[in-house]
Short mmCIF file of C-alpha atoms and ligand atoms in Angstrom, two decimals:
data_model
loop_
_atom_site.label_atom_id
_atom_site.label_comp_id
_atom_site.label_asym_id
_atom_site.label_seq_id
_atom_site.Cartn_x
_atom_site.Cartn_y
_atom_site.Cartn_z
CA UNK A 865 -12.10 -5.24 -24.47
CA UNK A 866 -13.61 -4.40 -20.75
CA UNK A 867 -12.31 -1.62 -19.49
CA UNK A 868 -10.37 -2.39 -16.28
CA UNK A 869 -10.95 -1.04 -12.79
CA UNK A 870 -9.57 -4.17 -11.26
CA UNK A 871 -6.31 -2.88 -9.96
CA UNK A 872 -3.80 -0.30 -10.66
CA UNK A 873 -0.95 -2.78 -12.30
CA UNK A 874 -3.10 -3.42 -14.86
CA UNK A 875 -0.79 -2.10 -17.56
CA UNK A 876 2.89 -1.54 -18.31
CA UNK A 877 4.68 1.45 -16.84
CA UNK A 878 4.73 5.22 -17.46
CA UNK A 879 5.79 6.11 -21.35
CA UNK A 880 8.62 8.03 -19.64
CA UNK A 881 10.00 4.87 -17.97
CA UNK A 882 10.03 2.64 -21.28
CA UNK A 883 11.55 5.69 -23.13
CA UNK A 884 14.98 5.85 -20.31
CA UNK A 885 14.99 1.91 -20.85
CA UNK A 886 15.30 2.10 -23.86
CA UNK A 887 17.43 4.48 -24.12
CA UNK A 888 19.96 3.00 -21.96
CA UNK A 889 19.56 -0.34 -23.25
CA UNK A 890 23.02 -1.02 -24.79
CA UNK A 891 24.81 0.98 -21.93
CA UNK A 892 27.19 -1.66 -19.44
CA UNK A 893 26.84 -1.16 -16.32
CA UNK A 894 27.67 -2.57 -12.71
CA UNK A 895 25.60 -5.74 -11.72
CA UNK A 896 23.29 -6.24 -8.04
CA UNK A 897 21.88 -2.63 -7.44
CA UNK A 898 25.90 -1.10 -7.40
CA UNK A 899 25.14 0.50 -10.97
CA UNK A 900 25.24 4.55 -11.42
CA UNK A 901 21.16 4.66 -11.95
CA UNK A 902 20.22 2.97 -8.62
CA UNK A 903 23.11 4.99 -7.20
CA UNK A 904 21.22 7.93 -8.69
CA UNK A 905 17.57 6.49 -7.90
CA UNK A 906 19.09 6.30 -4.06
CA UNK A 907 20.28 9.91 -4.03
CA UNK A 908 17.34 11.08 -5.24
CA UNK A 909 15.32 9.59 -2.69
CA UNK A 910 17.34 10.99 0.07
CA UNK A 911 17.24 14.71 -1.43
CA UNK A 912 13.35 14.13 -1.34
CA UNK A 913 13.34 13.28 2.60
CA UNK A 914 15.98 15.86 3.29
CA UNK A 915 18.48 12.99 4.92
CA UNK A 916 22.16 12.82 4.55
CA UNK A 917 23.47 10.26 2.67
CA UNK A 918 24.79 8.35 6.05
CA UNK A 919 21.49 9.01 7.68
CA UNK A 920 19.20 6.38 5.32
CA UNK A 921 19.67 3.14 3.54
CA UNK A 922 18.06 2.55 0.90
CA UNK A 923 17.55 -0.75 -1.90
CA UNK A 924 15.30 -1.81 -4.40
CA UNK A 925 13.93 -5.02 -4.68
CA UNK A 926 11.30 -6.50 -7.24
CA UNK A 927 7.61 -6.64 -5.78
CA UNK A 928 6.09 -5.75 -2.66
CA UNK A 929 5.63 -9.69 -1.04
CA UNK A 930 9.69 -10.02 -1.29
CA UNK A 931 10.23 -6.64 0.38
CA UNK A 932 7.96 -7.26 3.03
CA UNK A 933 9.45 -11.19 4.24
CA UNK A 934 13.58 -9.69 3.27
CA UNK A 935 12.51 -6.50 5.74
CA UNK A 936 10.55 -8.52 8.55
CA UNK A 937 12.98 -11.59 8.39
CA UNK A 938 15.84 -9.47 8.36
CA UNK A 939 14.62 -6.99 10.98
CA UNK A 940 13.17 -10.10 13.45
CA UNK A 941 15.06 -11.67 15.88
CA UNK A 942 14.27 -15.98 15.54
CA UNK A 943 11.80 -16.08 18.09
CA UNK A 944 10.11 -12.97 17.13
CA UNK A 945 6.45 -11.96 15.72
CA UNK A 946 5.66 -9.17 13.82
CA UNK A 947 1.94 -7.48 14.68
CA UNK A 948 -0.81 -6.56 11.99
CA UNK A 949 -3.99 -5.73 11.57
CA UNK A 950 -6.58 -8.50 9.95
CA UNK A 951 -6.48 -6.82 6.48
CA UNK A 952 -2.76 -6.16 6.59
CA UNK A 953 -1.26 -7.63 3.10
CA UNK A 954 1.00 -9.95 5.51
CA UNK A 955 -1.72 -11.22 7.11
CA UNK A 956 -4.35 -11.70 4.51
CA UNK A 957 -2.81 -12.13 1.21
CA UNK A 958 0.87 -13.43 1.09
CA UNK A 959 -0.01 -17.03 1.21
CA UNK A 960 1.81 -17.34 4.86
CA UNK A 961 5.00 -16.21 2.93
CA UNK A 962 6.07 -14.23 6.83
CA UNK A 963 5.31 -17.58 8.55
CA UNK A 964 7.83 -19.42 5.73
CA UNK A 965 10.41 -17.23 7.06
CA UNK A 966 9.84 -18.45 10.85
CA UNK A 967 8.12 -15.69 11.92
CA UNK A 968 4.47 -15.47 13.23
CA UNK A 969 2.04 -12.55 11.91
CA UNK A 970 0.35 -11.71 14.97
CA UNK A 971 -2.92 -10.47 13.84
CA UNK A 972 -4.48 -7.64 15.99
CA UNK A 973 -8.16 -7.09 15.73
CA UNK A 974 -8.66 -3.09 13.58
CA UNK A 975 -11.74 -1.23 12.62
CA UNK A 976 -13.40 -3.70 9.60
CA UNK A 977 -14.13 -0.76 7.60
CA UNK A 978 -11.09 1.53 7.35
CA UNK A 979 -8.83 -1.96 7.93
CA UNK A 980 -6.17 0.55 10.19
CA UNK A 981 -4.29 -0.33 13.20
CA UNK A 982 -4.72 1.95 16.23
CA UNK A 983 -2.96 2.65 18.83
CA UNK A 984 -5.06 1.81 21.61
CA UNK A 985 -5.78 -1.82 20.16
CA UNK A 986 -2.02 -1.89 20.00
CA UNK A 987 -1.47 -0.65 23.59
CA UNK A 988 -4.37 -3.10 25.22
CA UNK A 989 -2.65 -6.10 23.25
CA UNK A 990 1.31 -4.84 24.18
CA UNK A 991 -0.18 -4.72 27.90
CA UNK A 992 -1.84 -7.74 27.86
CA UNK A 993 0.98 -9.74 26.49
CA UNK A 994 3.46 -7.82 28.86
CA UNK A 995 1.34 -8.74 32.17
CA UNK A 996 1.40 -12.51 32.02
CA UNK A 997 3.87 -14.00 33.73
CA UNK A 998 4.86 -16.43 30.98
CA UNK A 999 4.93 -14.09 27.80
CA UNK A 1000 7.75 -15.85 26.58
CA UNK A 1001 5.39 -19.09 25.71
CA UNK A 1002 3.70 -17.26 22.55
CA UNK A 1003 5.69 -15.14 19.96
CA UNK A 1004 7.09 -12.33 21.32
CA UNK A 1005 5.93 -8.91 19.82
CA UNK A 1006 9.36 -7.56 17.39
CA UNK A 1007 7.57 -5.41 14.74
CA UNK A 1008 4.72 -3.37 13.75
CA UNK A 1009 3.21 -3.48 10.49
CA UNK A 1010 1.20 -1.55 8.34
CA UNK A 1011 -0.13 -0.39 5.20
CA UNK A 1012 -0.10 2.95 3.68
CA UNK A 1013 -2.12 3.32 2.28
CA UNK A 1014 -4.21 0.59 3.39
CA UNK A 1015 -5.55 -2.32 1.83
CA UNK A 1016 -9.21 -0.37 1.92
CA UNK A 1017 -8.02 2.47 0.54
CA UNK A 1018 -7.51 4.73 3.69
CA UNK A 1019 -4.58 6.36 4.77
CA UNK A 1020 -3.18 7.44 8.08
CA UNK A 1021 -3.21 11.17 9.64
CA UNK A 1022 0.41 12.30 10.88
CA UNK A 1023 -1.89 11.98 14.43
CA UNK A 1024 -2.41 8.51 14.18
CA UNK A 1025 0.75 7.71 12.83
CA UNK A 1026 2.13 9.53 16.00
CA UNK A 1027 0.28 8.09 18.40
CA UNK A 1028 1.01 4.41 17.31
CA UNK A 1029 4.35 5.23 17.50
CA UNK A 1030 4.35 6.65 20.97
CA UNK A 1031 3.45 3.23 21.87
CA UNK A 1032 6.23 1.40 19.57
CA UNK A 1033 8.62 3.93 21.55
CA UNK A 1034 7.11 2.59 25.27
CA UNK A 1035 7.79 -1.25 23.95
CA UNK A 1036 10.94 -0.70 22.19
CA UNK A 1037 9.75 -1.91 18.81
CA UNK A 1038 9.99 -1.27 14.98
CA UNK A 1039 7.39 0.31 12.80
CA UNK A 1040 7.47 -0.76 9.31
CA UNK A 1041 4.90 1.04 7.08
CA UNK A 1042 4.52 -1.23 3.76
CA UNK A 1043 4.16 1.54 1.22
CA UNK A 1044 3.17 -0.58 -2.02
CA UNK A 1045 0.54 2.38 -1.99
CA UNK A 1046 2.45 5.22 -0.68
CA UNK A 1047 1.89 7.54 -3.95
CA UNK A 1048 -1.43 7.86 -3.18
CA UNK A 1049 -1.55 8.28 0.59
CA UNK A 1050 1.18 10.82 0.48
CA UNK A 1051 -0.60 13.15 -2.28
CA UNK A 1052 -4.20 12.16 -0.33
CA UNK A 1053 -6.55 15.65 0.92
CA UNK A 1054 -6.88 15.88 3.96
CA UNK A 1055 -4.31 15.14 6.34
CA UNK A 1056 -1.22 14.30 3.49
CA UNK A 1057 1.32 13.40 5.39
CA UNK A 1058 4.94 14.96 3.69
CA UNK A 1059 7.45 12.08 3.07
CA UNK A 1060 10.33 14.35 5.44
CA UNK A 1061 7.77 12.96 8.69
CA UNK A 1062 8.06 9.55 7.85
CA UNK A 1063 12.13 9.93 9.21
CA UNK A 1064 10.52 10.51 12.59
CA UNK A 1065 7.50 8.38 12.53
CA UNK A 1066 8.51 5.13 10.87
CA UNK A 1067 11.66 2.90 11.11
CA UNK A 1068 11.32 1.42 7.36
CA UNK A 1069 9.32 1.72 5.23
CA UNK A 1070 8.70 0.64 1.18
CA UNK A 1071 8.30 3.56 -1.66
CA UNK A 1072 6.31 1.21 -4.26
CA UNK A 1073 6.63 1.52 -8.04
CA UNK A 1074 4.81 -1.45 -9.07
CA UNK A 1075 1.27 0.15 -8.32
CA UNK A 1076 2.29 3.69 -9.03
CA UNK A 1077 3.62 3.34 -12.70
CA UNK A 1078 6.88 0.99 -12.79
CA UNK A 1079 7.16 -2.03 -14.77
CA UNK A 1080 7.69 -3.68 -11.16
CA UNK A 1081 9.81 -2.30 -8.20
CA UNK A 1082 9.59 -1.20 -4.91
CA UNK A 1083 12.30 0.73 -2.89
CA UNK A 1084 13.07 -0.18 0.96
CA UNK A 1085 13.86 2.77 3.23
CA UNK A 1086 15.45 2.54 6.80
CA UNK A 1087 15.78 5.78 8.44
CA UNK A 1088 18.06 4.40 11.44
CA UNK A 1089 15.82 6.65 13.22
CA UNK A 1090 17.49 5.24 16.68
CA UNK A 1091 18.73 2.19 15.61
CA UNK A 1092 20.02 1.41 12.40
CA UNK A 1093 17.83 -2.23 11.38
CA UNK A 1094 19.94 -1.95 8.28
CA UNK A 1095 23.35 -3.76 9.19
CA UNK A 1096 24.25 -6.09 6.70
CA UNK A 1097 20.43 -5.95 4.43
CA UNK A 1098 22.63 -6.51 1.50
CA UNK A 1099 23.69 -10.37 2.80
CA UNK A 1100 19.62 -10.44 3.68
CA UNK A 1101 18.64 -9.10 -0.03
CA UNK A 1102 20.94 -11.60 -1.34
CA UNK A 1103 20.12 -14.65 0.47
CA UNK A 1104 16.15 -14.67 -0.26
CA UNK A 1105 16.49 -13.52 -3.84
CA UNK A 1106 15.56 -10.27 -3.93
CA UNK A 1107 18.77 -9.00 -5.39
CA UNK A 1108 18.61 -8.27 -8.56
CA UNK A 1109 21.83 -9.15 -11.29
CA UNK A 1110 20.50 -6.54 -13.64
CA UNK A 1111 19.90 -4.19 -10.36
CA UNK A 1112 19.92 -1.32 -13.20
CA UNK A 1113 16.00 -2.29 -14.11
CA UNK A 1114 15.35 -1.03 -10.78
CA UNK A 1115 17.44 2.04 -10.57
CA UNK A 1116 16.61 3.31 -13.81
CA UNK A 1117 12.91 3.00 -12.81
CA UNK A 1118 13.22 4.99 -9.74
CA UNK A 1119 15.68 7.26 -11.18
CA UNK A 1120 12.84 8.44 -13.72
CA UNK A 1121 9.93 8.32 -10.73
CA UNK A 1122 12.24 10.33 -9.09
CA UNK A 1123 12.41 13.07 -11.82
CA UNK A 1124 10.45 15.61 -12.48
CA UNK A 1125 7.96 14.97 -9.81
CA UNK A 1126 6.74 12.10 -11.97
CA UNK A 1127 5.89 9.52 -8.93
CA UNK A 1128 3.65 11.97 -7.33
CA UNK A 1129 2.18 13.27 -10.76
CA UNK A 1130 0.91 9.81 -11.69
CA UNK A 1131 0.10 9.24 -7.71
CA UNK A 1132 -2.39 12.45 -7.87
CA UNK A 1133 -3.68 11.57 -11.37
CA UNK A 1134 -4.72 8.20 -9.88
CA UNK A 1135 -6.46 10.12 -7.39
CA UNK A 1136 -8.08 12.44 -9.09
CA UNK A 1137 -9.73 9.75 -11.30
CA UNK A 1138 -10.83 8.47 -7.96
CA UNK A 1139 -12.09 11.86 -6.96
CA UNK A 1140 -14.57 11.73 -10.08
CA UNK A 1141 -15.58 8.19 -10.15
CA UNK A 1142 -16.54 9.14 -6.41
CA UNK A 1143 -18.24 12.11 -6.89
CA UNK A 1144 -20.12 10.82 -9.77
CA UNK A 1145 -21.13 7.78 -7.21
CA UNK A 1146 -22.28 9.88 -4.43
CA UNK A 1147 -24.42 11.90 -6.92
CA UNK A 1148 -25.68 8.41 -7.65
CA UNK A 1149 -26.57 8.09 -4.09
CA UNK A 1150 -23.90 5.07 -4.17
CA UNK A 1151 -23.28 4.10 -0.50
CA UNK A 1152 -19.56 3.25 0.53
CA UNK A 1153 -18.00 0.48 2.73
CA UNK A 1154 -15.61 3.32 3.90
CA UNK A 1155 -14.42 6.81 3.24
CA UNK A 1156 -11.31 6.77 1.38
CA UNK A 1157 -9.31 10.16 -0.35
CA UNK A 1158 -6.70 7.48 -2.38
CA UNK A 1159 -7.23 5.37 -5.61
CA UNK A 1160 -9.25 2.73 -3.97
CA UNK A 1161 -13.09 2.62 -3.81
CA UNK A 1162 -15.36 -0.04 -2.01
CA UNK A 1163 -18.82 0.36 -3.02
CA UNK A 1164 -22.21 -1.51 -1.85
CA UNK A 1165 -23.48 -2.38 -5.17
CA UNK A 1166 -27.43 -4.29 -6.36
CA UNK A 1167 -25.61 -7.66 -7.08
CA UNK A 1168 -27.78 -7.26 -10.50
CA UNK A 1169 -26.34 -4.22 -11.17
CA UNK A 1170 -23.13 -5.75 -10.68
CA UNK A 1171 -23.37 -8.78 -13.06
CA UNK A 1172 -24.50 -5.72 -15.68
CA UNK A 1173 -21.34 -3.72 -15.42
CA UNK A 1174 -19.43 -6.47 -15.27
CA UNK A 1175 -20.40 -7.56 -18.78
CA UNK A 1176 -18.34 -4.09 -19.84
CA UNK A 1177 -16.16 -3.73 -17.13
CA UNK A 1178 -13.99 -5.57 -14.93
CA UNK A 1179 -13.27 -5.07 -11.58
CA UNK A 1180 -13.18 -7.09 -7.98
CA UNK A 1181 -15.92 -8.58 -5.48
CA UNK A 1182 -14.96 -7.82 -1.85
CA UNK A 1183 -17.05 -9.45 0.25
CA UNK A 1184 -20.70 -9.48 1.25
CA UNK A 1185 -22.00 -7.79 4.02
CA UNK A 1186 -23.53 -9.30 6.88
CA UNK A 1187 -27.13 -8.00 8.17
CA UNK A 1188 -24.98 -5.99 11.39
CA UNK A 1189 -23.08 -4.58 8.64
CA UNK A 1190 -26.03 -3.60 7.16
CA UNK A 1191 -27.43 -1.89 9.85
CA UNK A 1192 -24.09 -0.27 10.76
CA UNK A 1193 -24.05 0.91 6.77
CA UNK A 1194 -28.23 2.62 7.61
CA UNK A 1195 -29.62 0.03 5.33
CA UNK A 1196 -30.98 -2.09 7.09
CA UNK A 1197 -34.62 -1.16 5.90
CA UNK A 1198 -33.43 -1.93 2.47
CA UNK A 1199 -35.53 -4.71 0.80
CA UNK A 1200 -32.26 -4.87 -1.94
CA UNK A 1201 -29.02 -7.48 -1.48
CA UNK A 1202 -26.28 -5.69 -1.24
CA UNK A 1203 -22.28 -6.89 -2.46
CA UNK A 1204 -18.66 -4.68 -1.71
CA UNK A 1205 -16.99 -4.03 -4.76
CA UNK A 1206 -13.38 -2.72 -5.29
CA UNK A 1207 -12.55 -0.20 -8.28
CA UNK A 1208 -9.47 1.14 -8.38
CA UNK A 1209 -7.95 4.07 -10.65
CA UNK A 1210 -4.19 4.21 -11.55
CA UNK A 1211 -1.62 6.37 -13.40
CA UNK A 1212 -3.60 5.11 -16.53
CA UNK A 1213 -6.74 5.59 -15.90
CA UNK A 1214 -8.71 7.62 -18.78
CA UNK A 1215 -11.36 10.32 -17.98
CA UNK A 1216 -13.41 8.55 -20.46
CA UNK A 1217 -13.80 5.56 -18.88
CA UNK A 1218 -14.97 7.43 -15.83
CA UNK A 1219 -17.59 8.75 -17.66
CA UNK A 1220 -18.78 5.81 -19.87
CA UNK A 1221 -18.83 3.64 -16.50
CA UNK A 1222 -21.25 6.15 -14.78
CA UNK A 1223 -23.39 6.35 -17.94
CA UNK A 1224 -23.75 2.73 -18.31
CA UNK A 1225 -24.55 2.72 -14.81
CA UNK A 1226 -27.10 5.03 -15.49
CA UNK A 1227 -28.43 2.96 -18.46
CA UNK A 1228 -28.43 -0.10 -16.27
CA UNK A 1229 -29.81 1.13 -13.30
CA UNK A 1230 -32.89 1.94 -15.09
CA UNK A 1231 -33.56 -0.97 -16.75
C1 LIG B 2287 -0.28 -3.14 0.65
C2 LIG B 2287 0.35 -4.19 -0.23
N1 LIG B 2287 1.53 -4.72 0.14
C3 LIG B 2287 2.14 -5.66 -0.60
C4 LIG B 2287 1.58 -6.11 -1.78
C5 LIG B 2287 2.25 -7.22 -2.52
O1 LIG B 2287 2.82 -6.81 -3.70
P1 LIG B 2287 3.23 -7.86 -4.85
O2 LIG B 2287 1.97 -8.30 -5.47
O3 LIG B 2287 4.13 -7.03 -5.72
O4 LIG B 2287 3.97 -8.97 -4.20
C6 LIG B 2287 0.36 -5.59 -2.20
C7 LIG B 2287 -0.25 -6.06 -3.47
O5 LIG B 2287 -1.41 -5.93 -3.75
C8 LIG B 2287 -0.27 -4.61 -1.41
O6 LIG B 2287 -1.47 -4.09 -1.75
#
């Protein structure tokens, strides 16, 4: 069998979440997240961002495309957009599933190689839209989305998390951070961010299992930081079938991330197999599409290289960089093809494999 850096969801879930599900299998409980686990799951969650119980709300839903259209749709006023850079998973890789709700993804234009929104693309654009006198013939501007971490791996300072939402104050307008990643952005060196900021900095965000050790799952958080977006999710959750009858899967899941630390243990193991696959790169003199600190790696790899490794392991073409690119990358003297490649660690990744996928890089780079 290849060994897998395609994603991190690769496998099951974390032995300690099989062992409580087990464990609780022939337990009845309440039905549609109202169980004693997701009531525990919830409680834990607010003891980890320091909020009273009335403060937050806070529900679990399945995967990460679900809680993105239930929080947007439900967030959204009819006539509203919600903004996002190219790369955001809304606007790249949801198969429209934001538009099927009514609601345009207005897609801003963000750094190609660290994929983040900034704030002063977001202030030109808020401007721009603001000064014509007819505004109210395209979508109007409701939301702001992102990723964190992002779908290339990088993760936003506290700085530039502030800054974008200085100008989401000015306009009046929602920040929701789509955390399918979160794990590894918040356990990230330099500039981790501490969950406790996100109260301040974000409006709702998503805590996600699914890619950080749980069978499936994410958790929705609205920190009614000024306005509580919340009122009436539940009828929202419902109503595009994200609320699930055996609502226990999902509590017992985040009850047991949320114990012992275990959601940010598996988040900095991911890293940290990232950390060596990286450093064992760079010693390689492997050149990278972007800098990242989280689980994600884009690398420029010899496309016959590529179809080597692949034969033993498997992970994901990106895309292949134009000759501007190139040049912006300091190759273009290069007389070698370059393609972007994605490897990603997880919760599961083995040391081992680290090692046996620089050796054989070794072996075939020398061929
Ligand atoms: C940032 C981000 N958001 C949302 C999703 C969608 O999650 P799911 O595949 O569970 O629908 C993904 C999946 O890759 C993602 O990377």
């Amino acid at each position: 069998m290849r060994i897998s850096f395609a994603n991190d969801y690769s496998e099951g879930c974390l032995p300690e979440i099989l062992e409580n599900l087990g464990k609780t299998n022939f337990e009845q409980t309440g039905g549609y997240g109202l169980d004693s686990y997701s009531k525990s799951a919830i409680r834990k969650i607010e003891q980890l961002l320091g909020a009273e119980p009335e403060q937050v709300d806070i529900h679990f839903t399945v995967g990460g495309t679900q809680a993105n259209l239930i929080v947007i749709s439900h967030v959204l006023k009819p006539y509203a957009g919600v903004l996002s850079a190219p790369g955001g998973h809304i606007a790249s890789h949801e198969s429209a599933a934001i538009e099927a709700t009514g609601h345009k993804v207005i897609v801003l234009e963000a750094d190609p190689y660290s994929g983040k929104l900034d704030a002063t693309t977001l202030a030109a654009f808020l401007q721009e839209y603001w000064a014509d006198s007819e505004p109210e013939h395209s979508p109007f501007p409701g939301m702001i989305y992102f990723s964190n971490a992002t779908e290339y791996g990088t993760h936003y300072s506290a700085q530039e998390l502030s800054a974008i939402r200085d100008i989401a104050d000015e306009y009046d307008l929602p920040i929701f951070m789509d955390g399918a990643r979160l794990g590894t952005a918040l356990v990230a060196e330099p500039d981790k961010l501490n969950i406790k900021q996100l109260l301040d900095l974000v409006d709702v965000f998503t805590i996600g299992g699914t890619k950080n050790g749980a069978l499936s799952g994410e958790a929705i958080v609205f920190t009614n930081r000024k306005q509580n977006y919340a009122d009436r999710f539940r009828w929202t959750l419902k109503q595009r079938g994200g609320m699930l009858a055996k609502g226990r899967l999902l509590g017992i899941q985040f009850n047991t991330l949320f114990t012992d630390d275990l959601y940010f243990r598996a988040a900095r193991h991911a890293n940290r197999m990232a950390d060596l696959l990286r450093t064992g790169l760079k010693q390689r003199n492997v050149r990278f599409w972007t800098e990242t600190k989280t689980n994600q790696l884009f690398i420029l790899i010899n496309p016959k290289l590529k179809q080597m490794l692949l034969q033993e392991f498997v992970f994901l073409d990106w895309l292949i960089p134009n000759q501007q690119q190139l040049i912006e990358l300091g190759l273009e003297e290069s007389d070698q093809s370059y393609h972007v490649v994605r490897l990603v660690t997880s919760w599961a990744t083995q040391e081992e494999w680290i090692e046996q996928f620089l050796n054989r890089w070794d072996d075939f780079a020398n061929l």
